[in-house]
GROMACS .gro file of C-alpha atoms in nm:
model
  132
    1MET     CA    1  11.508   9.018  10.811
    2ALA     CA    2  11.470   8.986  11.187
    3GLY     CA    3  11.444   9.300  11.394
    4GLU     CA    4  11.659   9.405  11.689
    5THR     CA    5  11.576   9.269  12.035
    6ASN     CA    6  11.861   9.411  12.248
    7LEU     CA    7  11.713   9.694  12.455
    8ASP     CA    8  12.038   9.893  12.480
    9VAL     CA    9  12.084   9.879  12.103
   10LEU     CA   10  11.722   9.975  12.038
   11LEU     CA   11  11.740  10.277  12.268
   12SER     CA   12  12.075  10.403  12.141
   13ARG     CA   13  11.990  10.358  11.771
   14MET     CA   14  11.622  10.449  11.754
   15ARG     CA   15  11.673  10.780  11.565
   16PRO     CA   16  11.327  10.934  11.618
   17VAL     CA   17  11.177  11.110  11.317
   18LEU     CA   18  10.898  11.364  11.369
   19LYS     CA   19  10.654  11.336  11.078
   20ASP     CA   20  10.490  11.643  10.927
   21GLY     CA   21  10.130  11.726  11.006
   22GLU     CA   22   9.886  11.651  11.283
   23TYR     CA   23   9.697  11.328  11.340
   24VAL     CA   24   9.375  11.246  11.524
   25PHE     CA   25   9.200  10.938  11.657
   26CYS     CA   26   8.840  10.897  11.542
   27THR     CA   27   8.589  10.624  11.611
   28LEU     CA   28   8.298  10.502  11.404
   29PRO     CA   29   8.026  10.269  11.534
   30HIS     CA   30   7.979   9.918  11.397
   31PRO     CA   31   7.899   9.840  11.123
   32ALA     CA   32   8.108  10.124  10.982
   33THR     CA   33   8.202  10.124  10.615
   34PRO     CA   34   8.404  10.443  10.572
   35ASP     CA   35   8.570  10.538  10.245
   36LEU     CA   36   8.919  10.434  10.352
   37GLY     CA   37   9.063  10.559  10.024
   38ALA     CA   38   8.946  10.913  10.092
   39LEU     CA   39   9.034  10.905  10.462
   40ALA     CA   40   9.373  10.739  10.403
   41PRO     CA   41   9.418  10.628  10.767
   42VAL     CA   42   9.770  10.546  10.883
   43GLY     CA   43   9.615  10.299  11.124
   44LEU     CA   44   9.288  10.133  11.208
   45PHE     CA   45   9.176   9.895  11.474
   46HIS     CA   46   8.853   9.704  11.522
   47GLU     CA   47   8.730   9.728  11.882
   48ASP     CA   48   8.409   9.596  12.034
   49GLU     CA   49   8.281   9.955  12.056
   50GLY     CA   50   8.360  10.048  11.696
   51LEU     CA   51   8.629  10.113  11.438
   52THR     CA   52   8.917  10.337  11.548
   53LEU     CA   53   9.094  10.532  11.274
   54ILE     CA   54   9.422  10.721  11.304
   55LEU     CA   55   9.434  10.980  11.029
   56ARG     CA   56   9.554  11.323  10.928
   57ARG     CA   57   9.359  11.598  11.102
   58GLU     CA   58   9.265  11.769  10.776
   59ARG     CA   59   9.109  11.448  10.643
   60ALA     CA   60   8.901  11.406  10.959
   61ASP     CA   61   8.791  11.769  10.932
   62ALA     CA   62   8.696  11.729  10.565
   63ALA     CA   63   8.489  11.420  10.650
   64GLY     CA   64   8.326  11.588  10.952
   65LEU     CA   65   8.461  11.326  11.192
   66PRO     CA   66   8.484  11.432  11.556
   67TYR     CA   67   8.801  11.390  11.760
   68THR     CA   68   8.949  11.506  12.087
   69GLY     CA   69   9.308  11.620  12.072
   70THR     CA   70   9.571  11.641  11.803
   71PHE     CA   71   9.887  11.436  11.786
   72ARG     CA   72  10.218  11.425  11.602
   73GLN     CA   73  10.365  11.100  11.475
   74VAL     CA   74  10.718  11.003  11.572
   75THR     CA   75  10.874  10.703  11.399
   76LEU     CA   76  11.149  10.528  11.593
   77SER     CA   77  11.378  10.448  11.300
   78VAL     CA   78  11.533  10.129  11.425
   79HIS     CA   79  11.408   9.792  11.302
   80SER     CA   80  11.267   9.664  11.628
   81SER     CA   81  11.162   9.304  11.659
   82LEU     CA   82  10.800   9.235  11.742
   83ASP     CA   83  10.950   9.020  12.021
   84ALA     CA   84  11.158   9.304  12.171
   85VAL     CA   85  11.104   9.343  12.544
   86GLY     CA   86  11.097   9.677  12.725
   87PHE     CA   87  11.156   9.915  12.433
   88ILE     CA   88  10.824  10.097  12.439
   89ALA     CA   89  10.811  10.066  12.819
   90ALA     CA   90  11.142  10.254  12.848
   91VAL     CA   91  11.026  10.525  12.608
   92ALA     CA   92  10.685  10.561  12.774
   93THR     CA   93  10.844  10.575  13.120
   94ARG     CA   94  11.079  10.857  13.016
   95LEU     CA   95  10.791  11.056  12.865
   96ALA     CA   96  10.563  10.987  13.163
   97ALA     CA   97  10.828  11.124  13.400
   98HIS     CA   98  10.778  11.456  13.217
   99GLY     CA   99  10.398  11.440  13.215
  100ILE     CA  100  10.371  11.337  12.850
  101GLY     CA  101  10.133  11.066  12.737
  102VAL     CA  102  10.203  10.844  12.437
  103ASN     CA  103   9.995  10.624  12.211
  104PRO     CA  104  10.237  10.366  12.064
  105VAL     CA  105  10.170  10.162  11.752
  106ALA     CA  106  10.391   9.867  11.665
  107ALA     CA  107  10.430   9.788  11.296
  108TYR     CA  108  10.646   9.526  11.128
  109HIS     CA  109  10.962   9.735  11.086
  110HIS     CA  110  10.929  10.018  11.336
  111ASP     CA  111  10.745  10.146  11.637
  112HIS     CA  112  10.550  10.469  11.601
  113LEU     CA  113  10.443  10.710  11.872
  114PHE     CA  114  10.147  10.944  11.861
  115ILE     CA  115  10.226  11.219  12.106
  116PRO     CA  116  10.041  11.541  12.201
  117ALA     CA  117  10.105  11.793  11.922
  118ALA     CA  118  10.185  12.070  12.170
  119ARG     CA  119  10.465  11.863  12.329
  120ALA     CA  120  10.647  11.754  12.010
  121THR     CA  121  10.962  11.959  12.079
  122ASP     CA  122  10.985  11.822  12.434
  123VAL     CA  123  10.933  11.464  12.314
  124MET     CA  124  11.205  11.488  12.050
  125ALA     CA  125  11.457  11.621  12.306
  126LEU     CA  126  11.372  11.341  12.549
  127LEU     CA  127  11.399  11.073  12.281
  128ASP     CA  128  11.727  11.212  12.153
  129SER     CA  129  11.866  11.187  12.506
  130PHE     CA  130  11.861  10.804  12.479
  131ALA     CA  131  12.138  10.817  12.217
  132ARG     CA  132  12.378  11.010  12.445
   0.00000   0.00000   0.00000
């Protein structure tokens, strides 16, 4: 099934969902071979500098992995097309206008935002304002 590309539809139907728990970004140098089963990352990315993992804070703590900052995950519950133009830009611009950074991750069905844990309430109010 193809995802939505119309920006107005995406913004008005995104229905943000704040996931439970806190997440962190950790990095491991190459050649890293972490126990991905134990860490259960929700995301990983191979960069020239090392392997980046996005995982639950408690799993990083248990593994002794360092991180800077804690984040909450917000899933934008609209099936956005990977070809959609301007969706994340519009969201990031609205958050930036309020001094809130965002780390977006595009997946096949939805876009996900990792936002500062301390600003979760503010982010949800700002995202909900798109539907009005």
